[in-house]
């Protein structure tokens, strides 16, 4: 049985844990305000909120219900557009009306849900964040300017929001219905979500699996990573950081440990997917789907991360760079899961950067991506870890280029010579994301971009040609 709160009432269902939240709300509960567009996480028409108690405080994130396994909402609060409706329109709904932000209306419920998540966030409201909250919502009628104006008014209307009592303030200003006050108590009354292993398909956020194997999964019980205790902890011991493989992209984005270790983290992570996908996509899922262009794979390869592989009998730890044996071929048996990821935190001498080029900036996978961690002492390179995606059948750790850079003086000449080694280590193919030659050129430019970004006084576009 899966139990959760749906809008203002507890529900209990014996639907399989791999069935979709979208189908449950529409077909089992007749809540048809949640729309079906692409069923692939791209359009945001199916957006709902998922709330959970974290340290006693309600935290809501928007997700695409078309990629959410029902099992992942065990013990949580699911809010559809119907759960936001009151006798009169909320300010979010009213500003959408006032600014003509709704034309055919198909996308509107998704936009309203995402903008309500922006109101619920425990942070100082800014117009930039309001727009970021709808980065996973597409309007086919292209009414973006009116929606942006509505987002601006919504931000302004939150000026007096009480950060400490966000929920009470939003209820008093009629942004959300008053039943939200009872949700903590209702959630506490639910059984906690620790599913036993079902020996079904192993599932993290489902953002890859449902795009590829929807029909095979929706009638099955699946083995849910997110309900395993401790699988999304992020902690530091001595100089090492360990995170559960069930940590999502948003968990990283909101982690104080990650923000202080990686000053450009926000910029880097915002290049990955969209807010609703990042709210679901796990780091373990990114590694294990073995995509040659996985963004987090490139990121953690450059941290020289280790992964712990666990089955019921034993644990073993290997370097992430040794995980990939060939196209979609992993050093992992079928009963092993990636349970944790660990890496040494950057020191004062080390510098980290991630670069990605895709056909469009948001909600697109990379044509080519790369990350670097480089340590410098008195202008000498003392350590480098460099990764590249989209230029071979697996995510690449560029060993020869790293070896070449070791002990060299940091200079444009060194970097240009290193590019020659790098070019010999890659083997891109021509496909819809570009020709092989284009990808070679792209990686060269991104490799140079690492140095221009990290050492702007020593490297310019002109010094690297
Ligand atoms: C609209 C959209 C945009 C996207 N954009 C990007 C993007 O910009 N960059 C990017 O890199 N990816 C992108 N993705 C792909 C996807 O979101 C990521 O790869 C994500 O990290 C996958 O994680 P998940 O938890 O959803 O994986 P799932 O779909 O749950 O699982 C993926 C695979 O990994 C296995 N698995 C999951 N967790 C583990 C574990 N702990 N141990 C062992 N095996 C495991 C599963 O069995 C499955 O085979 C996008 C996807 C969508 C739908
Ligand atoms: S239906 Fe398009 S994102 Fe879910
Ligand atoms: S109003 Fe028609 S799709 Fe957005």
JSON list of C-alpha atoms in Angstrom, two decimals, residues 179-348:
[
{"chain": "A", "resi": 179, "resn": "UNK", "atom": "CA", "xyz": [-5.66, 23.32, 5.00]},
{"chain": "A", "resi": 180, "resn": "UNK", "atom": "CA", "xyz": [-1.88, 23.61, 4.39]},
{"chain": "A", "resi": 181, "resn": "UNK", "atom": "CA", "xyz": [-1.61, 24.34, 8.14]},
{"chain": "A", "resi": 182, "resn": "UNK", "atom": "CA", "xyz": [-2.75, 20.84, 9.00]},
{"chain": "A", "resi": 183, "resn": "UNK", "atom": "CA", "xyz": [-0.37, 19.09, 6.61]},
{"chain": "A", "resi": 184, "resn": "UNK", "atom": "CA", "xyz": [2.56, 18.60, 9.06]},
{"chain": "A", "resi": 185, "resn": "UNK", "atom": "CA", "xyz": [0.26, 16.78, 11.49]},
{"chain": "A", "resi": 186, "resn": "UNK", "atom": "CA", "xyz": [-1.30, 14.73, 8.68]},
{"chain": "A", "resi": 187, "resn": "UNK", "atom": "CA", "xyz": [2.14, 13.76, 7.35]},
{"chain": "A", "resi": 188, "resn": "UNK", "atom": "CA", "xyz": [3.35, 12.73, 10.79]},
{"chain": "A", "resi": 189, "resn": "UNK", "atom": "CA", "xyz": [0.41, 10.34, 11.02]},
{"chain": "A", "resi": 190, "resn": "UNK", "atom": "CA", "xyz": [1.47, 8.49, 7.85]},
{"chain": "A", "resi": 191, "resn": "UNK", "atom": "CA", "xyz": [3.73, 5.42, 7.91]},
{"chain": "A", "resi": 192, "resn": "UNK", "atom": "CA", "xyz": [7.30, 6.32, 6.94]},
{"chain": "A", "resi": 193, "resn": "UNK", "atom": "CA", "xyz": [8.41, 5.31, 3.46]},
{"chain": "A", "resi": 194, "resn": "UNK", "atom": "CA", "xyz": [10.88, 2.48, 3.74]},
{"chain": "A", "resi": 195, "resn": "UNK", "atom": "CA", "xyz": [9.97, 0.02, 1.02]},
{"chain": "A", "resi": 196, "resn": "UNK", "atom": "CA", "xyz": [11.67, -3.33, 1.17]},
{"chain": "A", "resi": 197, "resn": "UNK", "atom": "CA", "xyz": [13.56, -4.32, -1.93]},
{"chain": "A", "resi": 198, "resn": "UNK", "atom": "CA", "xyz": [11.08, -5.61, -4.47]},
{"chain": "A", "resi": 199, "resn": "UNK", "atom": "CA", "xyz": [13.69, -7.11, -6.78]},
{"chain": "A", "resi": 200, "resn": "UNK", "atom": "CA", "xyz": [12.10, -5.02, -9.48]},
{"chain": "A", "resi": 201, "resn": "UNK", "atom": "CA", "xyz": [13.75, -2.41, -11.66]},
{"chain": "A", "resi": 202, "resn": "UNK", "atom": "CA", "xyz": [15.96, -0.15, -9.60]},
{"chain": "A", "resi": 203, "resn": "UNK", "atom": "CA", "xyz": [14.62, 3.39, -9.82]},
{"chain": "A", "resi": 204, "resn": "UNK", "atom": "CA", "xyz": [15.93, 6.75, -8.67]},
{"chain": "A", "resi": 205, "resn": "UNK", "atom": "CA", "xyz": [13.91, 9.72, -9.85]},
{"chain": "A", "resi": 206, "resn": "UNK", "atom": "CA", "xyz": [12.63, 7.89, -12.95]},
{"chain": "A", "resi": 207, "resn": "UNK", "atom": "CA", "xyz": [13.60, 10.76, -15.26]},
{"chain": "A", "resi": 208, "resn": "UNK", "atom": "CA", "xyz": [15.55, 8.46, -17.56]},
{"chain": "A", "resi": 209, "resn": "UNK", "atom": "CA", "xyz": [13.66, 5.22, -17.05]},
{"chain": "A", "resi": 210, "resn": "UNK", "atom": "CA", "xyz": [10.18, 6.50, -17.91]},
{"chain": "A", "resi": 211, "resn": "UNK", "atom": "CA", "xyz": [11.41, 8.19, -21.08]},
{"chain": "A", "resi": 212, "resn": "UNK", "atom": "CA", "xyz": [12.89, 4.87, -22.22]},
{"chain": "A", "resi": 213, "resn": "UNK", "atom": "CA", "xyz": [10.73, 2.11, -20.73]},
{"chain": "A", "resi": 214, "resn": "UNK", "atom": "CA", "xyz": [7.38, 3.59, -19.80]},
{"chain": "A", "resi": 215, "resn": "UNK", "atom": "CA", "xyz": [5.23, 0.65, -20.90]},
{"chain": "A", "resi": 216, "resn": "UNK", "atom": "CA", "xyz": [7.39, -1.91, -19.09]},
{"chain": "A", "resi": 217, "resn": "UNK", "atom": "CA", "xyz": [7.31, -0.05, -15.79]},
{"chain": "A", "resi": 218, "resn": "UNK", "atom": "CA", "xyz": [3.84, 1.32, -15.18]},
{"chain": "A", "resi": 219, "resn": "UNK", "atom": "CA", "xyz": [2.31, -2.03, -14.21]},
{"chain": "A", "resi": 220, "resn": "UNK", "atom": "CA", "xyz": [5.20, -3.08, -11.96]},
{"chain": "A", "resi": 221, "resn": "UNK", "atom": "CA", "xyz": [6.44, -2.66, -8.43]},
{"chain": "A", "resi": 222, "resn": "UNK", "atom": "CA", "xyz": [9.88, -1.09, -8.65]},
{"chain": "A", "resi": 223, "resn": "UNK", "atom": "CA", "xyz": [12.81, -0.90, -6.25]},
{"chain": "A", "resi": 224, "resn": "UNK", "atom": "CA", "xyz": [12.91, 2.71, -5.07]},
{"chain": "A", "resi": 225, "resn": "UNK", "atom": "CA", "xyz": [16.26, 4.25, -4.19]},
{"chain": "A", "resi": 226, "resn": "UNK", "atom": "CA", "xyz": [14.74, 7.40, -2.70]},
{"chain": "A", "resi": 227, "resn": "UNK", "atom": "CA", "xyz": [13.02, 5.48, 0.05]},
{"chain": "A", "resi": 228, "resn": "UNK", "atom": "CA", "xyz": [16.20, 3.84, 1.28]},
{"chain": "A", "resi": 229, "resn": "UNK", "atom": "CA", "xyz": [17.34, 5.37, 4.53]},
{"chain": "A", "resi": 230, "resn": "UNK", "atom": "CA", "xyz": [20.32, 7.70, 4.29]},
{"chain": "A", "resi": 231, "resn": "UNK", "atom": "CA", "xyz": [20.61, 7.50, 0.52]},
{"chain": "A", "resi": 232, "resn": "UNK", "atom": "CA", "xyz": [20.35, 11.28, 0.12]},
{"chain": "A", "resi": 233, "resn": "UNK", "atom": "CA", "xyz": [22.58, 12.45, 2.98]},
{"chain": "A", "resi": 234, "resn": "UNK", "atom": "CA", "xyz": [25.44, 14.81, 2.20]},
{"chain": "A", "resi": 235, "resn": "UNK", "atom": "CA", "xyz": [28.21, 14.93, 4.81]},
{"chain": "A", "resi": 236, "resn": "UNK", "atom": "CA", "xyz": [31.83, 15.94, 5.31]},
{"chain": "A", "resi": 237, "resn": "UNK", "atom": "CA", "xyz": [34.40, 14.01, 7.31]},
{"chain": "A", "resi": 238, "resn": "UNK", "atom": "CA", "xyz": [37.97, 15.30, 7.52]},
{"chain": "A", "resi": 239, "resn": "UNK", "atom": "CA", "xyz": [38.65, 16.60, 4.00]},
{"chain": "A", "resi": 240, "resn": "UNK", "atom": "CA", "xyz": [36.21, 14.28, 2.19]},
{"chain": "A", "resi": 241, "resn": "UNK", "atom": "CA", "xyz": [32.60, 14.73, 1.18]},
{"chain": "A", "resi": 242, "resn": "UNK", "atom": "CA", "xyz": [30.27, 11.75, 0.91]},
{"chain": "A", "resi": 243, "resn": "UNK", "atom": "CA", "xyz": [26.82, 11.93, -0.59]},
{"chain": "A", "resi": 244, "resn": "UNK", "atom": "CA", "xyz": [24.12, 9.33, -0.96]},
{"chain": "A", "resi": 245, "resn": "UNK", "atom": "CA", "xyz": [23.58, 8.32, -4.58]},
{"chain": "A", "resi": 246, "resn": "UNK", "atom": "CA", "xyz": [19.90, 9.19, -4.16]},
{"chain": "A", "resi": 247, "resn": "UNK", "atom": "CA", "xyz": [20.79, 12.89, -3.71]},
{"chain": "A", "resi": 248, "resn": "UNK", "atom": "CA", "xyz": [19.06, 14.91, -6.38]},
{"chain": "A", "resi": 249, "resn": "UNK", "atom": "CA", "xyz": [20.50, 17.76, -8.41]},
{"chain": "A", "resi": 250, "resn": "UNK", "atom": "CA", "xyz": [18.45, 20.14, -6.25]},
{"chain": "A", "resi": 251, "resn": "UNK", "atom": "CA", "xyz": [19.87, 18.58, -3.07]},
{"chain": "A", "resi": 252, "resn": "UNK", "atom": "CA", "xyz": [23.33, 19.58, -4.34]},
{"chain": "A", "resi": 253, "resn": "UNK", "atom": "CA", "xyz": [22.13, 23.04, -5.31]},
{"chain": "A", "resi": 254, "resn": "UNK", "atom": "CA", "xyz": [20.68, 23.61, -1.84]},
{"chain": "A", "resi": 255, "resn": "UNK", "atom": "CA", "xyz": [23.59, 22.06, 0.07]},
{"chain": "A", "resi": 256, "resn": "UNK", "atom": "CA", "xyz": [25.77, 24.51, 2.04]},
{"chain": "A", "resi": 257, "resn": "UNK", "atom": "CA", "xyz": [28.66, 22.06, 1.68]},
{"chain": "A", "resi": 258, "resn": "UNK", "atom": "CA", "xyz": [28.47, 22.12, -2.12]},
{"chain": "A", "resi": 259, "resn": "UNK", "atom": "CA", "xyz": [27.88, 25.89, -2.40]},
{"chain": "A", "resi": 260, "resn": "UNK", "atom": "CA", "xyz": [30.91, 26.71, -0.31]},
{"chain": "A", "resi": 261, "resn": "UNK", "atom": "CA", "xyz": [33.15, 24.14, -2.08]},
{"chain": "A", "resi": 262, "resn": "UNK", "atom": "CA", "xyz": [32.04, 25.21, -5.58]},
{"chain": "A", "resi": 263, "resn": "UNK", "atom": "CA", "xyz": [31.46, 28.96, -5.89]},
{"chain": "A", "resi": 264, "resn": "UNK", "atom": "CA", "xyz": [30.05, 28.62, -9.45]},
{"chain": "A", "resi": 265, "resn": "UNK", "atom": "CA", "xyz": [27.74, 25.72, -8.53]},
{"chain": "A", "resi": 266, "resn": "UNK", "atom": "CA", "xyz": [24.48, 27.55, -9.24]},
{"chain": "A", "resi": 267, "resn": "UNK", "atom": "CA", "xyz": [25.61, 28.54, -12.73]},
{"chain": "A", "resi": 268, "resn": "UNK", "atom": "CA", "xyz": [26.77, 24.98, -13.45]},
{"chain": "A", "resi": 269, "resn": "UNK", "atom": "CA", "xyz": [23.71, 23.14, -12.16]},
{"chain": "A", "resi": 270, "resn": "UNK", "atom": "CA", "xyz": [21.28, 25.51, -13.83]},
{"chain": "A", "resi": 271, "resn": "UNK", "atom": "CA", "xyz": [22.67, 24.23, -17.15]},
{"chain": "A", "resi": 272, "resn": "UNK", "atom": "CA", "xyz": [21.23, 20.80, -16.30]},
{"chain": "A", "resi": 273, "resn": "UNK", "atom": "CA", "xyz": [17.62, 20.02, -17.31]},
{"chain": "A", "resi": 274, "resn": "UNK", "atom": "CA", "xyz": [14.95, 22.19, -15.57]},
{"chain": "A", "resi": 275, "resn": "UNK", "atom": "CA", "xyz": [13.83, 22.77, -11.98]},
{"chain": "A", "resi": 276, "resn": "UNK", "atom": "CA", "xyz": [11.21, 19.97, -11.91]},
{"chain": "A", "resi": 277, "resn": "UNK", "atom": "CA", "xyz": [13.64, 17.46, -13.45]},
{"chain": "A", "resi": 278, "resn": "UNK", "atom": "CA", "xyz": [16.47, 18.54, -11.12]},
{"chain": "A", "resi": 279, "resn": "UNK", "atom": "CA", "xyz": [14.06, 18.04, -8.21]},
{"chain": "A", "resi": 280, "resn": "UNK", "atom": "CA", "xyz": [13.78, 14.35, -9.15]},
{"chain": "A", "resi": 281, "resn": "UNK", "atom": "CA", "xyz": [17.00, 13.43, -10.99]},
{"chain": "A", "resi": 282, "resn": "UNK", "atom": "CA", "xyz": [19.46, 11.57, -8.77]},
{"chain": "A", "resi": 283, "resn": "UNK", "atom": "CA", "xyz": [23.23, 11.62, -9.11]},
{"chain": "A", "resi": 284, "resn": "UNK", "atom": "CA", "xyz": [23.37, 7.79, -8.94]},
{"chain": "A", "resi": 285, "resn": "UNK", "atom": "CA", "xyz": [20.85, 7.61, -11.80]},
{"chain": "A", "resi": 286, "resn": "UNK", "atom": "CA", "xyz": [23.01, 9.97, -13.85]},
{"chain": "A", "resi": 287, "resn": "UNK", "atom": "CA", "xyz": [26.06, 7.71, -13.37]},
{"chain": "A", "resi": 288, "resn": "UNK", "atom": "CA", "xyz": [24.25, 4.40, -13.86]},
{"chain": "A", "resi": 289, "resn": "UNK", "atom": "CA", "xyz": [22.36, 5.28, -17.04]},
{"chain": "A", "resi": 290, "resn": "UNK", "atom": "CA", "xyz": [25.87, 5.48, -18.53]},
{"chain": "A", "resi": 291, "resn": "UNK", "atom": "CA", "xyz": [25.01, 8.24, -20.97]},
{"chain": "A", "resi": 292, "resn": "UNK", "atom": "CA", "xyz": [28.20, 9.57, -22.59]},
{"chain": "A", "resi": 293, "resn": "UNK", "atom": "CA", "xyz": [26.85, 13.09, -22.01]},
{"chain": "A", "resi": 294, "resn": "UNK", "atom": "CA", "xyz": [25.62, 12.83, -18.40]},
{"chain": "A", "resi": 295, "resn": "UNK", "atom": "CA", "xyz": [26.36, 16.22, -16.87]},
{"chain": "A", "resi": 296, "resn": "UNK", "atom": "CA", "xyz": [26.89, 15.00, -13.31]},
{"chain": "A", "resi": 297, "resn": "UNK", "atom": "CA", "xyz": [29.08, 12.21, -14.57]},
{"chain": "A", "resi": 298, "resn": "UNK", "atom": "CA", "xyz": [31.39, 14.80, -16.17]},
{"chain": "A", "resi": 299, "resn": "UNK", "atom": "CA", "xyz": [31.22, 16.90, -12.99]},
{"chain": "A", "resi": 300, "resn": "UNK", "atom": "CA", "xyz": [32.19, 14.07, -10.61]},
{"chain": "A", "resi": 301, "resn": "UNK", "atom": "CA", "xyz": [34.80, 12.54, -12.95]},
{"chain": "A", "resi": 302, "resn": "UNK", "atom": "CA", "xyz": [36.69, 15.82, -12.64]},
{"chain": "A", "resi": 303, "resn": "UNK", "atom": "CA", "xyz": [36.50, 15.47, -8.85]},
{"chain": "A", "resi": 304, "resn": "UNK", "atom": "CA", "xyz": [38.14, 12.06, -9.22]},
{"chain": "A", "resi": 305, "resn": "UNK", "atom": "CA", "xyz": [35.16, 10.72, -7.26]},
{"chain": "A", "resi": 306, "resn": "UNK", "atom": "CA", "xyz": [34.87, 7.19, -5.91]},
{"chain": "A", "resi": 307, "resn": "UNK", "atom": "CA", "xyz": [31.62, 5.25, -5.83]},
{"chain": "A", "resi": 308, "resn": "UNK", "atom": "CA", "xyz": [30.55, 2.59, -3.39]},
{"chain": "A", "resi": 309, "resn": "UNK", "atom": "CA", "xyz": [28.76, -0.37, -4.98]},
{"chain": "A", "resi": 310, "resn": "UNK", "atom": "CA", "xyz": [26.58, -2.31, -2.58]},
{"chain": "A", "resi": 311, "resn": "UNK", "atom": "CA", "xyz": [24.63, -5.54, -2.71]},
{"chain": "A", "resi": 312, "resn": "UNK", "atom": "CA", "xyz": [23.12, -7.51, 0.15]},
{"chain": "A", "resi": 313, "resn": "UNK", "atom": "CA", "xyz": [26.40, -9.27, 0.94]},
{"chain": "A", "resi": 314, "resn": "UNK", "atom": "CA", "xyz": [29.15, -6.71, 0.46]},
{"chain": "A", "resi": 315, "resn": "UNK", "atom": "CA", "xyz": [30.40, -3.24, -0.45]},
{"chain": "A", "resi": 316, "resn": "UNK", "atom": "CA", "xyz": [33.20, -2.39, -2.81]},
{"chain": "A", "resi": 317, "resn": "UNK", "atom": "CA", "xyz": [34.60, 0.99, -3.77]},
{"chain": "A", "resi": 318, "resn": "UNK", "atom": "CA", "xyz": [35.95, 1.95, -7.19]},
{"chain": "A", "resi": 319, "resn": "UNK", "atom": "CA", "xyz": [36.85, 5.17, -8.96]},
{"chain": "A", "resi": 320, "resn": "UNK", "atom": "CA", "xyz": [34.04, 6.56, -11.10]},
{"chain": "A", "resi": 321, "resn": "UNK", "atom": "CA", "xyz": [36.52, 6.73, -13.99]},
{"chain": "A", "resi": 322, "resn": "UNK", "atom": "CA", "xyz": [36.79, 2.91, -13.85]},
{"chain": "A", "resi": 323, "resn": "UNK", "atom": "CA", "xyz": [33.01, 2.38, -13.82]},
{"chain": "A", "resi": 324, "resn": "UNK", "atom": "CA", "xyz": [32.60, 2.70, -17.60]},
{"chain": "A", "resi": 325, "resn": "UNK", "atom": "CA", "xyz": [33.88, -0.27, -19.61]},
{"chain": "A", "resi": 326, "resn": "UNK", "atom": "CA", "xyz": [32.23, 0.38, -22.98]},
{"chain": "A", "resi": 327, "resn": "UNK", "atom": "CA", "xyz": [29.05, 1.88, -24.42]},
{"chain": "A", "resi": 328, "resn": "UNK", "atom": "CA", "xyz": [26.39, 1.35, -21.70]},
{"chain": "A", "resi": 329, "resn": "UNK", "atom": "CA", "xyz": [28.64, -1.34, -20.20]},
{"chain": "A", "resi": 330, "resn": "UNK", "atom": "CA", "xyz": [29.38, -0.84, -16.50]},
{"chain": "A", "resi": 331, "resn": "UNK", "atom": "CA", "xyz": [31.62, -2.47, -13.91]},
{"chain": "A", "resi": 332, "resn": "UNK", "atom": "CA", "xyz": [28.51, -3.39, -11.92]},
{"chain": "A", "resi": 333, "resn": "UNK", "atom": "CA", "xyz": [26.60, -6.61, -11.42]},
{"chain": "A", "resi": 334, "resn": "UNK", "atom": "CA", "xyz": [22.80, -6.57, -11.68]},
{"chain": "A", "resi": 335, "resn": "UNK", "atom": "CA", "xyz": [22.30, -6.82, -7.91]},
{"chain": "A", "resi": 336, "resn": "UNK", "atom": "CA", "xyz": [24.65, -3.93, -7.08]},
{"chain": "A", "resi": 337, "resn": "UNK", "atom": "CA", "xyz": [23.51, -0.38, -6.50]},
{"chain": "A", "resi": 338, "resn": "UNK", "atom": "CA", "xyz": [25.59, 2.76, -6.40]},
{"chain": "A", "resi": 339, "resn": "UNK", "atom": "CA", "xyz": [25.06, 3.65, -2.76]},
{"chain": "A", "resi": 340, "resn": "UNK", "atom": "CA", "xyz": [27.43, 6.55, -2.08]},
{"chain": "A", "resi": 341, "resn": "UNK", "atom": "CA", "xyz": [29.77, 8.90, -3.89]},
{"chain": "A", "resi": 342, "resn": "UNK", "atom": "CA", "xyz": [32.80, 10.42, -2.22]},
{"chain": "A", "resi": 343, "resn": "UNK", "atom": "CA", "xyz": [35.46, 12.91, -3.24]},
{"chain": "A", "resi": 344, "resn": "UNK", "atom": "CA", "xyz": [38.14, 15.09, -1.67]},
{"chain": "A", "resi": 345, "resn": "UNK", "atom": "CA", "xyz": [36.90, 18.63, -1.12]},
{"chain": "A", "resi": 346, "resn": "UNK", "atom": "CA", "xyz": [38.70, 21.26, -3.19]},
{"chain": "A", "resi": 347, "resn": "UNK", "atom": "CA", "xyz": [41.61, 22.94, -1.38]},
{"chain": "A", "resi": 348, "resn": "UNK", "atom": "CA", "xyz": [42.73, 26.57, -1.60]}
]
